Each structure stands twice: as structure tokens, then as C-alpha cells.
């Protein structure tokens, strides 16, 4: 019995799970995880604003506004995020340097721009879906009472559209957190980037990437729990009538 | 007597589909007019043209002295005086019953909040639903929702009420409660235009019944004229099917 336990312990040690590993790697990955979290949160916040504005532009009467909105969503949805990241980090600075040779792009800045633009495009589609899902009768009822188009949107359509959008938005939040890992390719120091650098010199792939996965699972589980609470809070179906 | 509604040669088409082919109609103040006719005859479209939920293609519509067919008209202001009740109730599902009623009067600055709230409670009392003030629409039966919808339209103190098949989406046992509210409204002298399949209601309450088919008014008259002694063959065929 004790030999079996000994064998398992040895196997884990061979895979890299030893005291030194935890002392070295956990702080390193936690550092990266913090970057992942704060970059994701900022990108989600910017994405929400961007997405909402893009969606409203897409609903505008002005065809130029509609065109801008459609082109933005089309470009982002039609290209892989890794290409967008390369474009913003490597290609854009070349263009800008023609006018301003001193210009430098930080990986974090480029990463944040990429992630925000991405989240914004997808969120605008989510908002659009939410608005389209509100029954047309709601608009007609509001207009028949004399409410203007803008007021109808603000007081009747958007509150309902927002509620419809919540589950899809939360899903997009989760995707944004996970997509931030793609930004490791441009050297943004988030958790996957930190892990890559570490395994490059230590070769402890198994132990390191298991730990990365566990960290992601924890963060996203927290996000899911928070989203359930939000969904409950916004649900008028469950408010009792007594 | 004041003319509340004057419609001259109203035409409406959706693309190549002609829905209304020249309607002429005048409705007096306090009159209750029921529009009947087969599906697709243009009854609802006609009603929706009266508050410009549908834009007319041609012709003149004057409601309450305002020319609805005039593109430059401030339609929002005019709509305050034209209440509308829909087949599907269309209560705002994110708001309580009371807030459904208060929304428009407060937003259109007809009333301050406390006044609107008082008015909402009065109206709910009138339609027998004061105890449901804080309920959400989905917690009510269809009949109750429609009574709230009527109260919501009345909150703007309209001069005329349009009803678009108000009982068609209701379970049979709930039709009565909605018709009762409408009857009371008619008795109080409200000008009403009602698209309906409730022939009994038309017989009981209508001052005038209009039979529409294929986008034109085929026949109009008192309920007795239309239901007992119809002249036109199409009216006879239709009534033969529904009575």
C-alpha cells in the first residue's frame, strides 16, 4: 500500500509538482491572472459601451451611421482575433510611424484595443437581438399613447431588450475572459503568456498548464455565479405579488 | 353635432397589395361605431390609419380636428387624444399595472406623478382591478390584462377610443368582463370605433355598424339595418356565416 502511494507521489514530482514549483509558479501565474482579469473587465466595460452605441447606430435612420456599424461588426466577426491582434500590434504602428516615427505600441494597449473591439462587435449583435426580440406590439402601444420614438425606445423597448440580452451578454463576458489568452501571442503579460515563458525554461508543461486551467475555471465559475445573481435580480417574473 | 372623425377617399396599399380602396366615413361625437367584416377586409388597417400606426397612401383623415394624413402634423401630440386598445393587449411587460397606466401621462407631462398615480387608481377601480395595481401583466388573466389596457388608454383622457378586436384573443369566459367595461364607456358618451367579431356587442352597443369587405365599405346602418335587413349580398353571405 505504502509503495503505491510512494509511486503516485513520485509520478507527480516527476510531472513537476514540487515545493519549489508552487513557490515559483503560483505567484507568477497569479500575477498573470490579475492582468487577465483587469484587461478582461476593462474590455467588457468598453465593449458594453461600444456594443450599445454600435447597436443604436445600426438602428439609426441615417445610412452612414448604419454603414459604420455594419462594417465594424463585419470586419471583427469576419477575421480571427489573432489576426486583429497582429494587425493592431504590428501593422498599425507601422502606419502611424509614417507620420510620427517616435510612436510605440505597448502590448497591453494593443491587447486591450483588440479585446474591446472584439467584445463590442459581438455585444452589439447581442443588443440588436434583444431589441428585435421585444414584441412590436410594445412599441405600437407606447406610440399610440403619444410617446415619441426616442421615449418609446428608452422607456419601453430597451428595458425589456436589456433583460432579454443578459444571458447572452454573460456568455460573451466569459468568452472575452478566455479570448484574452490569445493576446499572449503579442506578448501581453496575462496568465497564458506567463505560463508560456515559464515552461520554456522549466519544461514543466503538465503542472503549469493544469494550474492555468484551474485558475481559469475558478475565475469563470465566479463569473457564472455573479451572472445568476444578476439574472435573478433583473427578472420581474419572480417578484411576488402580494 | 361635432364630427370627431372625417375620412375622405382613404387608400392604403402595402407594396402592390391594395388593402383600402377608398374609404369615406364620418363619425359624430359620442357615437359608437362597430366595424365588421371578413378577415383581410381592411378593418384593422383602417383603424390603425386613424392614429397613423399605418401611414395612409392617399386620402384625407381628420380626427378631432387634426389632419392625421398631414405629414407635418405633430402626431405624438395628437395621439394623446386618441386611445387605442389592441387585440394582444400589449401591456408593458416590465412594468407593474399601475406603472403601465402612469407611464404616458407622466412622460407626456399631462400629469405630475402623484396625480397620475391617483388617476391610475381611479381607473383601476373603474375597471374593477384596484387590487392588482402592483401586479405584473403576466400575473393577470387575458381579460384582466385587456381591462388594464383600456384603463391605460383612458389615463390620457382621450376624446376617442379605437378598439382593434379587443376580445379576439380572450378565452370565451373573459369576453364578458371586457365588453362590460366597453359598454360602460359607451354609456358615458365616449366616441368609440370598434373592430369586432362580437356581433352581440355590436347589436347592443353600436349606434352604427359598418360592414367592410375587400377594402371598401360595403354597407352601413343601424344594427337593425345591418343584422336584420341587410341589403347587399356580400353582407348577407357574411352574416349567414357568423350569426
Tab-separated table of C-alpha atoms in Angstrom:
chain	number	residue	atom	x	y	z
A	1	UNK	CA	0.000	0.000	0.000
A	2	UNK	CA	2.623	2.493	1.018
A	3	UNK	CA	4.632	1.702	-2.123
A	4	UNK	CA	1.652	2.602	-4.309
A	5	UNK	CA	1.277	5.941	-2.592
A	6	UNK	CA	5.018	6.438	-2.905
A	7	UNK	CA	4.808	5.687	-6.661
A	8	UNK	CA	1.993	8.182	-7.186
A	9	UNK	CA	3.829	10.859	-5.227
A	10	UNK	CA	6.929	10.224	-7.307
A	11	UNK	CA	4.954	10.436	-10.519
A	12	UNK	CA	3.566	13.825	-9.520
A	13	UNK	CA	7.008	15.017	-8.567
A	14	UNK	CA	8.267	13.928	-11.997
A	15	UNK	CA	5.481	15.955	-13.612
A	16	UNK	CA	6.744	18.984	-11.758
A	17	UNK	CA	4.533	19.292	-8.688
A	18	UNK	CA	7.117	20.010	-6.027
A	19	UNK	CA	7.510	22.621	-3.342
A	20	UNK	CA	9.802	24.788	-5.432
A	21	UNK	CA	7.318	24.679	-8.305
A	22	UNK	CA	4.491	26.001	-6.182
A	23	UNK	CA	6.705	28.682	-4.653
A	24	UNK	CA	7.893	29.815	-8.088
A	25	UNK	CA	4.875	29.336	-10.246
A	26	UNK	CA	1.830	30.206	-8.208
A	27	UNK	CA	2.882	33.841	-7.634
A	28	UNK	CA	3.885	34.101	-11.292
A	29	UNK	CA	0.571	32.794	-12.572
A	30	UNK	CA	-1.429	34.828	-10.067
A	31	UNK	CA	0.364	37.866	-11.419
A	32	UNK	CA	-0.707	36.906	-14.927
A	33	UNK	CA	-4.200	36.111	-13.742
A	34	UNK	CA	-4.573	39.625	-12.342
A	35	UNK	CA	-3.662	41.037	-15.764
A	36	UNK	CA	-6.178	38.657	-17.399
A	37	UNK	CA	-8.894	39.800	-15.003
A	38	UNK	CA	-8.317	43.515	-15.236
A	39	UNK	CA	-7.813	43.521	-19.008
A	40	UNK	CA	-10.997	41.480	-19.404
A	41	UNK	CA	-13.009	43.714	-17.088
A	42	UNK	CA	-11.916	46.877	-18.890
A	43	UNK	CA	-12.586	45.263	-22.280
A	44	UNK	CA	-16.038	44.146	-21.135
A	45	UNK	CA	-16.841	47.653	-19.891
A	46	UNK	CA	-15.621	49.298	-23.098
A	47	UNK	CA	-17.279	46.539	-25.127
A	48	UNK	CA	-20.631	47.178	-23.455
A	49	UNK	CA	-20.485	50.881	-24.296
A	50	UNK	CA	-19.172	50.220	-27.814
A	51	UNK	CA	-21.644	47.436	-28.418
A	52	UNK	CA	-24.567	49.518	-27.236
A	53	UNK	CA	-23.587	52.514	-29.373
A	54	UNK	CA	-22.911	50.305	-32.392
A	55	UNK	CA	-26.293	48.678	-31.961
A	56	UNK	CA	-28.056	52.062	-31.738
A	57	UNK	CA	-26.137	53.248	-34.815
A	58	UNK	CA	-27.289	50.128	-36.606
A	59	UNK	CA	-30.878	51.090	-35.779
A	60	UNK	CA	-30.473	54.705	-36.892
A	61	UNK	CA	-32.269	56.226	-39.843
A	62	UNK	CA	-29.021	57.756	-41.127
A	63	UNK	CA	-27.490	55.317	-43.618
A	64	UNK	CA	-23.898	56.443	-42.909
A	65	UNK	CA	-24.278	55.546	-39.228
A	66	UNK	CA	-25.812	52.220	-40.206
A	67	UNK	CA	-22.935	51.629	-42.632
A	68	UNK	CA	-20.267	52.308	-39.999
A	69	UNK	CA	-21.980	49.987	-37.562
A	70	UNK	CA	-22.368	47.175	-40.107
A	71	UNK	CA	-18.785	47.489	-41.392
A	72	UNK	CA	-17.313	47.399	-37.901
A	73	UNK	CA	-19.260	44.279	-36.937
A	74	UNK	CA	-18.497	42.670	-40.295
A	75	UNK	CA	-14.727	43.237	-40.024
A	76	UNK	CA	-14.483	41.978	-36.459
A	77	UNK	CA	-16.710	38.954	-36.980
A	78	UNK	CA	-15.099	38.161	-40.304
A	79	UNK	CA	-11.488	37.977	-39.102
A	80	UNK	CA	-9.859	35.838	-36.405
A	81	UNK	CA	-8.900	37.662	-33.262
A	82	UNK	CA	-5.283	36.600	-33.577
A	83	UNK	CA	-5.105	38.433	-36.913
A	84	UNK	CA	-6.709	41.507	-35.336
A	85	UNK	CA	-4.156	41.374	-32.534
A	86	UNK	CA	-1.267	41.150	-35.001
A	87	UNK	CA	-2.759	43.932	-37.058
A	88	UNK	CA	-3.145	46.306	-34.126
A	89	UNK	CA	0.186	45.448	-32.507
A	90	UNK	CA	2.456	45.132	-35.567
A	91	UNK	CA	0.700	46.637	-38.575
A	92	UNK	CA	-0.971	49.737	-37.142
A	93	UNK	CA	2.250	51.129	-35.577
A	94	UNK	CA	3.982	50.885	-38.982
A	95	UNK	CA	1.244	53.029	-40.452
A	96	UNK	CA	1.315	55.540	-37.604
A	97	UNK	CA	5.121	55.719	-37.645
A	98	UNK	CA	4.989	57.212	-41.140
A	99	UNK	CA	3.536	60.334	-39.507
A	100	UNK	CA	5.127	60.021	-36.085
A	101	UNK	CA	8.364	57.996	-36.087
A	102	UNK	CA	8.551	58.057	-32.288
A	103	UNK	CA	5.299	56.129	-31.902
A	104	UNK	CA	5.491	52.881	-29.906
A	105	UNK	CA	2.658	50.473	-29.160
A	106	UNK	CA	2.623	48.646	-25.823
A	107	UNK	CA	1.451	45.010	-25.939
A	108	UNK	CA	-1.081	45.738	-23.202
A	109	UNK	CA	-2.535	48.699	-25.090
A	110	UNK	CA	-2.764	46.709	-28.301
A	111	UNK	CA	-4.301	43.799	-26.422
A	112	UNK	CA	-6.862	45.974	-24.726
A	113	UNK	CA	-7.874	47.606	-28.014
A	114	UNK	CA	-8.220	44.218	-29.701
A	115	UNK	CA	-10.233	42.675	-26.914
A	116	UNK	CA	-12.526	45.702	-26.549
A	117	UNK	CA	-13.226	45.961	-30.272
A	118	UNK	CA	-13.986	42.272	-30.348
A	119	UNK	CA	-16.284	42.308	-27.341
A	120	UNK	CA	-18.030	45.426	-28.676
A	121	UNK	CA	-18.865	43.873	-32.024
A	122	UNK	CA	-20.342	40.740	-30.522
A	123	UNK	CA	-22.207	42.644	-27.822
A	124	UNK	CA	-23.772	44.944	-30.404
A	125	UNK	CA	-25.194	41.862	-32.086
A	126	UNK	CA	-26.493	40.653	-28.718
A	127	UNK	CA	-28.188	44.015	-28.058
A	128	UNK	CA	-29.632	44.025	-31.573
A	129	UNK	CA	-31.057	40.571	-30.994
A	130	UNK	CA	-32.534	41.731	-27.695
A	131	UNK	CA	-34.194	44.770	-29.245
A	132	UNK	CA	-35.559	42.738	-32.143
A	133	UNK	CA	-36.957	40.218	-29.682
A	134	UNK	CA	-39.171	42.799	-27.974
A	135	UNK	CA	-42.668	42.385	-29.334
A	136	UNK	CA	-43.619	45.011	-31.907
A	137	UNK	CA	-46.900	45.497	-30.059
A	138	UNK	CA	-44.986	47.083	-27.175
A	139	UNK	CA	-43.737	49.821	-29.479
A	140	UNK	CA	-47.163	50.311	-31.024
A	141	UNK	CA	-48.818	50.591	-27.631
A	142	UNK	CA	-46.293	53.193	-26.485
A	143	UNK	CA	-46.557	55.183	-29.717
A	144	UNK	CA	-50.360	55.058	-29.611
A	145	UNK	CA	-50.215	56.731	-26.193
A	146	UNK	CA	-48.247	59.618	-27.674
A	147	UNK	CA	-44.713	58.640	-26.624
A	148	UNK	CA	-42.058	59.737	-29.102
A	149	UNK	CA	-39.859	57.227	-30.861
A	150	UNK	CA	-36.935	58.033	-28.549
A	151	UNK	CA	-39.008	57.799	-25.381
A	152	UNK	CA	-40.530	54.536	-26.566
A	153	UNK	CA	-37.044	53.149	-27.060
A	154	UNK	CA	-35.817	54.378	-23.660
A	155	UNK	CA	-38.810	53.553	-21.502
A	156	UNK	CA	-40.347	50.522	-23.155
A	157	UNK	CA	-38.058	48.703	-25.600
A	158	UNK	CA	-34.585	48.975	-24.044
A	159	UNK	CA	-35.508	47.856	-20.515
A	160	UNK	CA	-37.051	44.722	-21.980
A	161	UNK	CA	-34.298	44.207	-24.550
A	162	UNK	CA	-31.657	44.524	-21.860
A	163	UNK	CA	-33.266	41.828	-19.774
A	164	UNK	CA	-33.522	39.508	-22.772
A	165	UNK	CA	-29.839	40.157	-23.523
A	166	UNK	CA	-28.441	39.319	-20.082
A	167	UNK	CA	-27.779	35.573	-20.570
A	168	UNK	CA	-26.063	36.147	-23.928
A	169	UNK	CA	-24.100	39.068	-22.521
A	170	UNK	CA	-22.793	36.954	-19.667
A	171	UNK	CA	-21.801	34.314	-22.171
A	172	UNK	CA	-19.894	36.994	-24.059
A	173	UNK	CA	-18.187	38.096	-20.813
A	174	UNK	CA	-16.927	34.536	-20.383
A	175	UNK	CA	-15.735	34.382	-23.983
A	176	UNK	CA	-13.902	37.695	-23.518
A	177	UNK	CA	-12.082	36.415	-20.433
A	178	UNK	CA	-10.996	33.312	-22.319
A	179	UNK	CA	-10.159	35.190	-25.534
A	180	UNK	CA	-7.752	37.392	-23.611
A	181	UNK	CA	-5.424	34.354	-23.695
A	182	UNK	CA	-4.983	34.913	-27.438
A	183	UNK	CA	-3.243	38.176	-26.585
A	184	UNK	CA	-0.328	36.127	-25.201
A	185	UNK	CA	0.910	35.956	-28.820
A	186	UNK	CA	1.703	39.679	-28.854
A	187	UNK	CA	3.482	39.448	-25.542
A	188	UNK	CA	0.807	40.829	-23.259
A	189	UNK	CA	1.718	39.526	-19.805
A	190	UNK	CA	-1.501	37.737	-18.951
A	191	UNK	CA	-1.659	34.254	-17.450
A	192	UNK	CA	-1.030	32.153	-20.574
A	193	UNK	CA	1.869	34.369	-21.582
A	194	UNK	CA	3.436	33.996	-18.135
A	195	UNK	CA	2.922	30.217	-18.279
A	196	UNK	CA	4.493	30.002	-21.736
A	197	UNK	CA	7.582	31.841	-20.616
A	198	UNK	CA	7.872	29.650	-17.529
A	199	UNK	CA	7.537	26.284	-19.326
A	200	UNK	CA	10.026	27.498	-21.939
A	201	UNK	CA	12.800	27.271	-19.366
A	202	UNK	CA	11.480	24.681	-16.924
A	203	UNK	CA	9.710	22.193	-19.265
A	204	UNK	CA	7.062	21.629	-16.563
A	205	UNK	CA	4.199	21.659	-19.088
A	206	UNK	CA	1.850	19.346	-17.227
A	207	UNK	CA	1.933	21.033	-13.848
A	208	UNK	CA	1.904	24.545	-15.263
A	209	UNK	CA	-0.978	24.199	-17.687
A	210	UNK	CA	-3.101	22.238	-15.202
A	211	UNK	CA	-2.702	25.169	-12.847
A	212	UNK	CA	-3.573	27.658	-15.622
A	213	UNK	CA	-6.733	25.697	-16.401
A	214	UNK	CA	-7.729	25.596	-12.728
A	215	UNK	CA	-7.265	29.346	-12.413
A	216	UNK	CA	-9.478	29.957	-15.466
A	217	UNK	CA	-12.116	27.597	-14.089
A	218	UNK	CA	-12.180	29.452	-10.781
A	219	UNK	CA	-12.496	32.896	-12.379
A	220	UNK	CA	-15.190	31.817	-14.812
A	221	UNK	CA	-17.128	29.951	-12.123
A	222	UNK	CA	-17.214	33.146	-10.079
A	223	UNK	CA	-18.448	34.998	-13.170
A	224	UNK	CA	-21.203	32.431	-13.668
A	225	UNK	CA	-22.350	32.711	-10.058
A	226	UNK	CA	-22.430	36.508	-10.270
A	227	UNK	CA	-24.398	36.312	-13.520
A	228	UNK	CA	-27.018	34.058	-11.924
A	229	UNK	CA	-27.467	36.634	-9.186
A	230	UNK	CA	-27.817	39.426	-11.761
A	231	UNK	CA	-30.301	37.423	-13.815
A	232	UNK	CA	-32.422	36.833	-10.723
A	233	UNK	CA	-32.292	40.490	-9.779
A	234	UNK	CA	-33.495	41.620	-13.186
A	235	UNK	CA	-36.202	39.035	-13.516
A	236	UNK	CA	-39.631	40.563	-12.923
A	237	UNK	CA	-41.220	37.132	-13.326
A	238	UNK	CA	-40.060	36.081	-9.902
A	239	UNK	CA	-41.064	39.148	-7.950
A	240	UNK	CA	-44.048	38.065	-5.977
A	241	UNK	CA	-47.297	39.962	-5.991
A	242	UNK	CA	-48.675	40.083	-2.511
B	1	UNK	CA	-73.198	67.724	-33.877
B	2	UNK	CA	-69.389	67.755	-33.942
B	3	UNK	CA	-67.701	65.433	-36.348
B	4	UNK	CA	-64.976	63.510	-34.482
B	5	UNK	CA	-63.695	61.618	-37.481
B	6	UNK	CA	-63.805	62.606	-41.128
B	7	UNK	CA	-62.272	60.226	-43.627
B	8	UNK	CA	-62.264	61.009	-47.326
B	9	UNK	CA	-61.190	58.628	-50.060
B	10	UNK	CA	-58.697	56.829	-47.803
B	11	UNK	CA	-56.430	54.446	-49.668
B	12	UNK	CA	-53.708	52.232	-48.282
B	13	UNK	CA	-51.506	49.739	-50.013
B	14	UNK	CA	-48.653	47.555	-48.819
B	15	UNK	CA	-46.422	47.357	-51.867
B	16	UNK	CA	-48.605	46.056	-54.653
B	17	UNK	CA	-51.295	44.863	-52.266
B	18	UNK	CA	-54.215	47.294	-52.037
B	19	UNK	CA	-55.756	46.984	-48.594
B	20	UNK	CA	-58.019	50.031	-48.504
B	21	UNK	CA	-59.586	51.141	-51.748
B	22	UNK	CA	-61.196	54.475	-50.980
B	23	UNK	CA	-62.988	54.756	-47.646
B	24	UNK	CA	-65.349	57.619	-46.893
B	25	UNK	CA	-66.674	57.876	-43.382
B	26	UNK	CA	-67.774	60.416	-40.810
B	27	UNK	CA	-68.193	59.714	-37.139
B	28	UNK	CA	-70.020	62.025	-34.754
B	29	UNK	CA	-69.026	62.880	-31.219
B	30	UNK	CA	-70.271	60.246	-28.773
B	31	UNK	CA	-71.068	57.766	-31.491
B	32	UNK	CA	-70.169	54.093	-31.153
B	33	UNK	CA	-69.267	52.587	-34.499
B	34	UNK	CA	-68.591	48.884	-34.969
B	35	UNK	CA	-66.584	47.688	-37.937
B	36	UNK	CA	-67.340	44.142	-39.004
B	37	UNK	CA	-66.286	42.074	-41.965
B	38	UNK	CA	-64.242	39.074	-43.021
B	39	UNK	CA	-60.503	38.739	-42.244
B	40	UNK	CA	-58.358	40.710	-44.638
B	41	UNK	CA	-61.120	43.158	-45.439
B	42	UNK	CA	-59.024	46.047	-44.110
B	43	UNK	CA	-60.881	46.776	-40.849
B	44	UNK	CA	-57.786	46.783	-38.652
B	45	UNK	CA	-55.722	48.657	-41.223
B	46	UNK	CA	-58.410	51.308	-41.399
B	47	UNK	CA	-58.439	51.647	-37.618
B	48	UNK	CA	-54.645	51.857	-37.482
B	49	UNK	CA	-54.681	54.613	-40.109
B	50	UNK	CA	-56.795	56.725	-37.746
B	51	UNK	CA	-53.827	57.234	-35.371
B	52	UNK	CA	-51.189	56.770	-38.045
B	53	UNK	CA	-49.864	53.458	-36.800
B	54	UNK	CA	-50.180	52.839	-40.528
B	55	UNK	CA	-49.490	55.684	-42.888
B	56	UNK	CA	-52.204	56.200	-45.428
B	57	UNK	CA	-51.238	56.086	-49.085
B	58	UNK	CA	-53.853	58.563	-50.258
B	59	UNK	CA	-56.864	60.470	-48.994
B	60	UNK	CA	-57.647	62.661	-46.009
B	61	UNK	CA	-58.099	61.655	-42.386
B	62	UNK	CA	-59.212	64.198	-39.831
B	63	UNK	CA	-59.576	63.102	-36.215
B	64	UNK	CA	-60.591	65.525	-33.513
B	65	UNK	CA	-59.889	68.420	-35.858
B	66	UNK	CA	-56.341	67.308	-36.631
B	67	UNK	CA	-55.401	66.199	-40.111
B	68	UNK	CA	-53.730	62.855	-39.438
B	69	UNK	CA	-52.851	62.416	-43.091
B	70	UNK	CA	-50.784	65.624	-42.980
B	71	UNK	CA	-47.138	64.521	-42.721
B	72	UNK	CA	-46.187	67.727	-40.882
B	73	UNK	CA	-48.631	67.112	-38.045
B	74	UNK	CA	-47.142	66.532	-34.573
B	75	UNK	CA	-48.545	63.040	-34.372
B	76	UNK	CA	-47.393	62.411	-30.786
B	77	UNK	CA	-49.446	65.318	-29.501
B	78	UNK	CA	-52.479	64.199	-31.493
B	79	UNK	CA	-52.190	60.603	-30.346
B	80	UNK	CA	-52.624	61.748	-26.752
B	81	UNK	CA	-56.272	62.308	-27.605
B	82	UNK	CA	-56.768	59.019	-29.423
B	83	UNK	CA	-56.784	55.992	-27.137
B	84	UNK	CA	-56.139	52.587	-28.633
B	85	UNK	CA	-56.741	49.079	-27.360
B	86	UNK	CA	-55.088	46.145	-29.092
B	87	UNK	CA	-56.059	42.558	-29.706
B	88	UNK	CA	-52.915	41.339	-27.901
B	89	UNK	CA	-53.296	43.867	-25.020
B	90	UNK	CA	-49.638	44.940	-25.386
B	91	UNK	CA	-49.201	45.855	-21.748
B	92	UNK	CA	-45.615	46.840	-20.980
B	93	UNK	CA	-44.369	43.601	-19.504
B	94	UNK	CA	-41.541	45.136	-17.472
B	95	UNK	CA	-43.855	47.474	-15.578
B	96	UNK	CA	-46.482	46.887	-12.936
B	97	UNK	CA	-50.121	47.507	-13.773
B	98	UNK	CA	-50.077	50.895	-12.064
B	99	UNK	CA	-46.876	51.969	-13.802
B	100	UNK	CA	-48.279	50.847	-17.141
B	101	UNK	CA	-51.088	53.339	-16.646
B	102	UNK	CA	-48.872	56.121	-15.274
B	103	UNK	CA	-46.158	55.971	-17.931
B	104	UNK	CA	-47.748	58.043	-20.684
B	105	UNK	CA	-49.461	60.761	-18.572
B	106	UNK	CA	-46.204	61.442	-16.723
B	107	UNK	CA	-43.975	61.223	-19.788
B	108	UNK	CA	-46.210	63.456	-21.903
B	109	UNK	CA	-46.358	65.871	-18.956
B	110	UNK	CA	-50.106	65.732	-18.738
B	111	UNK	CA	-49.843	64.983	-15.037
B	112	UNK	CA	-47.403	65.019	-12.148
B	113	UNK	CA	-46.543	61.665	-10.624
B	114	UNK	CA	-48.873	61.776	-7.585
B	115	UNK	CA	-51.729	62.968	-9.772
B	116	UNK	CA	-51.072	60.226	-12.324
B	117	UNK	CA	-50.975	57.666	-9.550
B	118	UNK	CA	-54.317	58.867	-8.207
B	119	UNK	CA	-55.766	58.756	-11.702
B	120	UNK	CA	-54.369	55.248	-12.239
B	121	UNK	CA	-56.018	54.007	-9.060
B	122	UNK	CA	-59.325	55.620	-10.027
B	123	UNK	CA	-59.223	53.955	-13.419
B	124	UNK	CA	-58.287	50.599	-11.913
B	125	UNK	CA	-61.217	50.991	-9.543
B	126	UNK	CA	-63.421	51.668	-12.546
B	127	UNK	CA	-62.329	48.511	-14.389
B	128	UNK	CA	-62.508	46.516	-11.140
B	129	UNK	CA	-58.800	45.804	-10.736
B	130	UNK	CA	-57.639	48.093	-7.949
B	131	UNK	CA	-56.243	45.102	-6.056
B	132	UNK	CA	-53.921	44.298	-8.983
B	133	UNK	CA	-52.146	47.677	-9.063
B	134	UNK	CA	-48.763	46.245	-8.136
B	135	UNK	CA	-49.022	43.038	-10.162
B	136	UNK	CA	-47.083	42.483	-13.372
B	137	UNK	CA	-49.058	41.896	-16.583
B	138	UNK	CA	-48.108	38.223	-16.869
B	139	UNK	CA	-49.681	37.586	-13.482
B	140	UNK	CA	-53.101	38.606	-14.826
B	141	UNK	CA	-55.608	36.738	-16.948
B	142	UNK	CA	-56.217	37.872	-20.520
B	143	UNK	CA	-59.458	39.605	-19.563
B	144	UNK	CA	-57.782	41.442	-16.704
B	145	UNK	CA	-54.903	42.497	-18.963
B	146	UNK	CA	-57.313	43.907	-21.509
B	147	UNK	CA	-59.173	45.861	-18.819
B	148	UNK	CA	-55.829	47.324	-17.695
B	149	UNK	CA	-55.067	48.177	-21.327
B	150	UNK	CA	-58.350	50.079	-21.528
B	151	UNK	CA	-57.518	51.894	-18.287
B	152	UNK	CA	-54.074	52.734	-19.671
B	153	UNK	CA	-55.598	54.282	-22.781
B	154	UNK	CA	-58.141	56.223	-20.692
B	155	UNK	CA	-55.407	57.695	-18.499
B	156	UNK	CA	-54.583	60.173	-21.250
B	157	UNK	CA	-58.186	61.442	-21.171
B	158	UNK	CA	-58.712	60.672	-24.858
B	159	UNK	CA	-61.625	62.087	-26.821
B	160	UNK	CA	-61.944	58.995	-28.926
B	161	UNK	CA	-61.125	55.332	-28.360
B	162	UNK	CA	-60.097	52.835	-31.008
B	163	UNK	CA	-60.539	49.135	-30.281
B	164	UNK	CA	-58.804	46.613	-32.519
B	165	UNK	CA	-60.557	43.279	-31.938
B	166	UNK	CA	-60.303	43.708	-28.168
B	167	UNK	CA	-61.830	40.347	-27.306
B	168	UNK	CA	-60.463	38.135	-30.079
B	169	UNK	CA	-57.504	36.858	-28.056
B	170	UNK	CA	-59.561	36.123	-24.951
B	171	UNK	CA	-60.941	32.894	-23.553
B	172	UNK	CA	-64.718	32.917	-24.008
B	173	UNK	CA	-65.486	33.320	-20.307
B	174	UNK	CA	-63.400	36.505	-20.183
B	175	UNK	CA	-65.025	38.263	-23.109
B	176	UNK	CA	-67.922	39.459	-20.959
B	177	UNK	CA	-65.838	41.399	-18.446
B	178	UNK	CA	-64.091	43.355	-21.200
B	179	UNK	CA	-67.306	44.077	-23.091
B	180	UNK	CA	-68.885	45.268	-19.836
B	181	UNK	CA	-66.153	47.878	-19.415
B	182	UNK	CA	-66.611	48.955	-23.029
B	183	UNK	CA	-70.362	49.203	-22.622
B	184	UNK	CA	-69.931	51.428	-19.594
B	185	UNK	CA	-67.560	53.601	-21.567
B	186	UNK	CA	-70.073	53.895	-24.395
B	187	UNK	CA	-72.796	54.805	-21.916
B	188	UNK	CA	-70.643	57.659	-20.638
B	189	UNK	CA	-70.600	59.131	-24.121
B	190	UNK	CA	-67.136	58.166	-25.351
B	191	UNK	CA	-66.693	58.219	-29.106
B	192	UNK	CA	-65.674	54.680	-29.983
B	193	UNK	CA	-64.578	52.870	-33.126
B	194	UNK	CA	-64.573	49.131	-32.550
B	195	UNK	CA	-63.314	46.445	-34.899
B	196	UNK	CA	-65.031	43.344	-33.600
B	197	UNK	CA	-66.342	39.878	-34.267
B	198	UNK	CA	-68.708	40.162	-31.283
B	199	UNK	CA	-71.985	40.611	-33.130
B	200	UNK	CA	-73.976	40.704	-29.896
B	201	UNK	CA	-71.891	43.629	-28.693
B	202	UNK	CA	-72.441	45.394	-31.993
B	203	UNK	CA	-76.196	44.870	-31.726
B	204	UNK	CA	-76.299	46.002	-28.091
B	205	UNK	CA	-73.994	48.977	-28.087
B	206	UNK	CA	-73.301	50.246	-31.593
B	207	UNK	CA	-75.066	53.316	-32.932
B	208	UNK	CA	-73.879	52.343	-36.354
B	209	UNK	CA	-72.499	49.158	-37.865
B	210	UNK	CA	-70.193	49.238	-40.855
B	211	UNK	CA	-69.619	46.166	-42.968
B	212	UNK	CA	-66.300	46.176	-44.805
B	213	UNK	CA	-65.074	43.824	-47.478
B	214	UNK	CA	-62.091	44.000	-49.842
B	215	UNK	CA	-61.012	47.389	-48.585
B	216	UNK	CA	-64.282	49.225	-49.098
B	217	UNK	CA	-67.356	49.965	-47.013
B	218	UNK	CA	-69.991	47.674	-48.474
B	219	UNK	CA	-72.870	48.636	-46.253
B	220	UNK	CA	-73.541	50.725	-43.178
B	221	UNK	CA	-76.501	51.450	-40.986
B	222	UNK	CA	-78.037	50.903	-37.591
B	223	UNK	CA	-77.528	47.434	-36.086
B	224	UNK	CA	-81.122	46.637	-37.099
B	225	UNK	CA	-80.454	47.637	-40.719
B	226	UNK	CA	-77.350	45.516	-40.969
B	227	UNK	CA	-78.239	42.452	-38.935
B	228	UNK	CA	-81.954	42.103	-39.602
B	229	UNK	CA	-82.346	43.623	-43.001
B	230	UNK	CA	-79.048	43.593	-44.902
B	231	UNK	CA	-79.301	44.834	-48.486
B	232	UNK	CA	-76.014	43.782	-50.026
B	233	UNK	CA	-75.435	40.155	-50.994
B	234	UNK	CA	-71.907	40.142	-49.522
B	235	UNK	CA	-73.251	41.360	-46.178
B	236	UNK	CA	-75.892	38.652	-46.254
B	237	UNK	CA	-73.297	35.951	-47.040
B	238	UNK	CA	-71.021	37.136	-44.227
B	239	UNK	CA	-73.793	37.368	-41.657
B	240	UNK	CA	-75.073	34.000	-42.788
B	241	UNK	CA	-71.718	32.548	-41.782
B	242	UNK	CA	-71.300	34.256	-38.422
B	243	UNK	CA	-74.805	34.530	-36.986
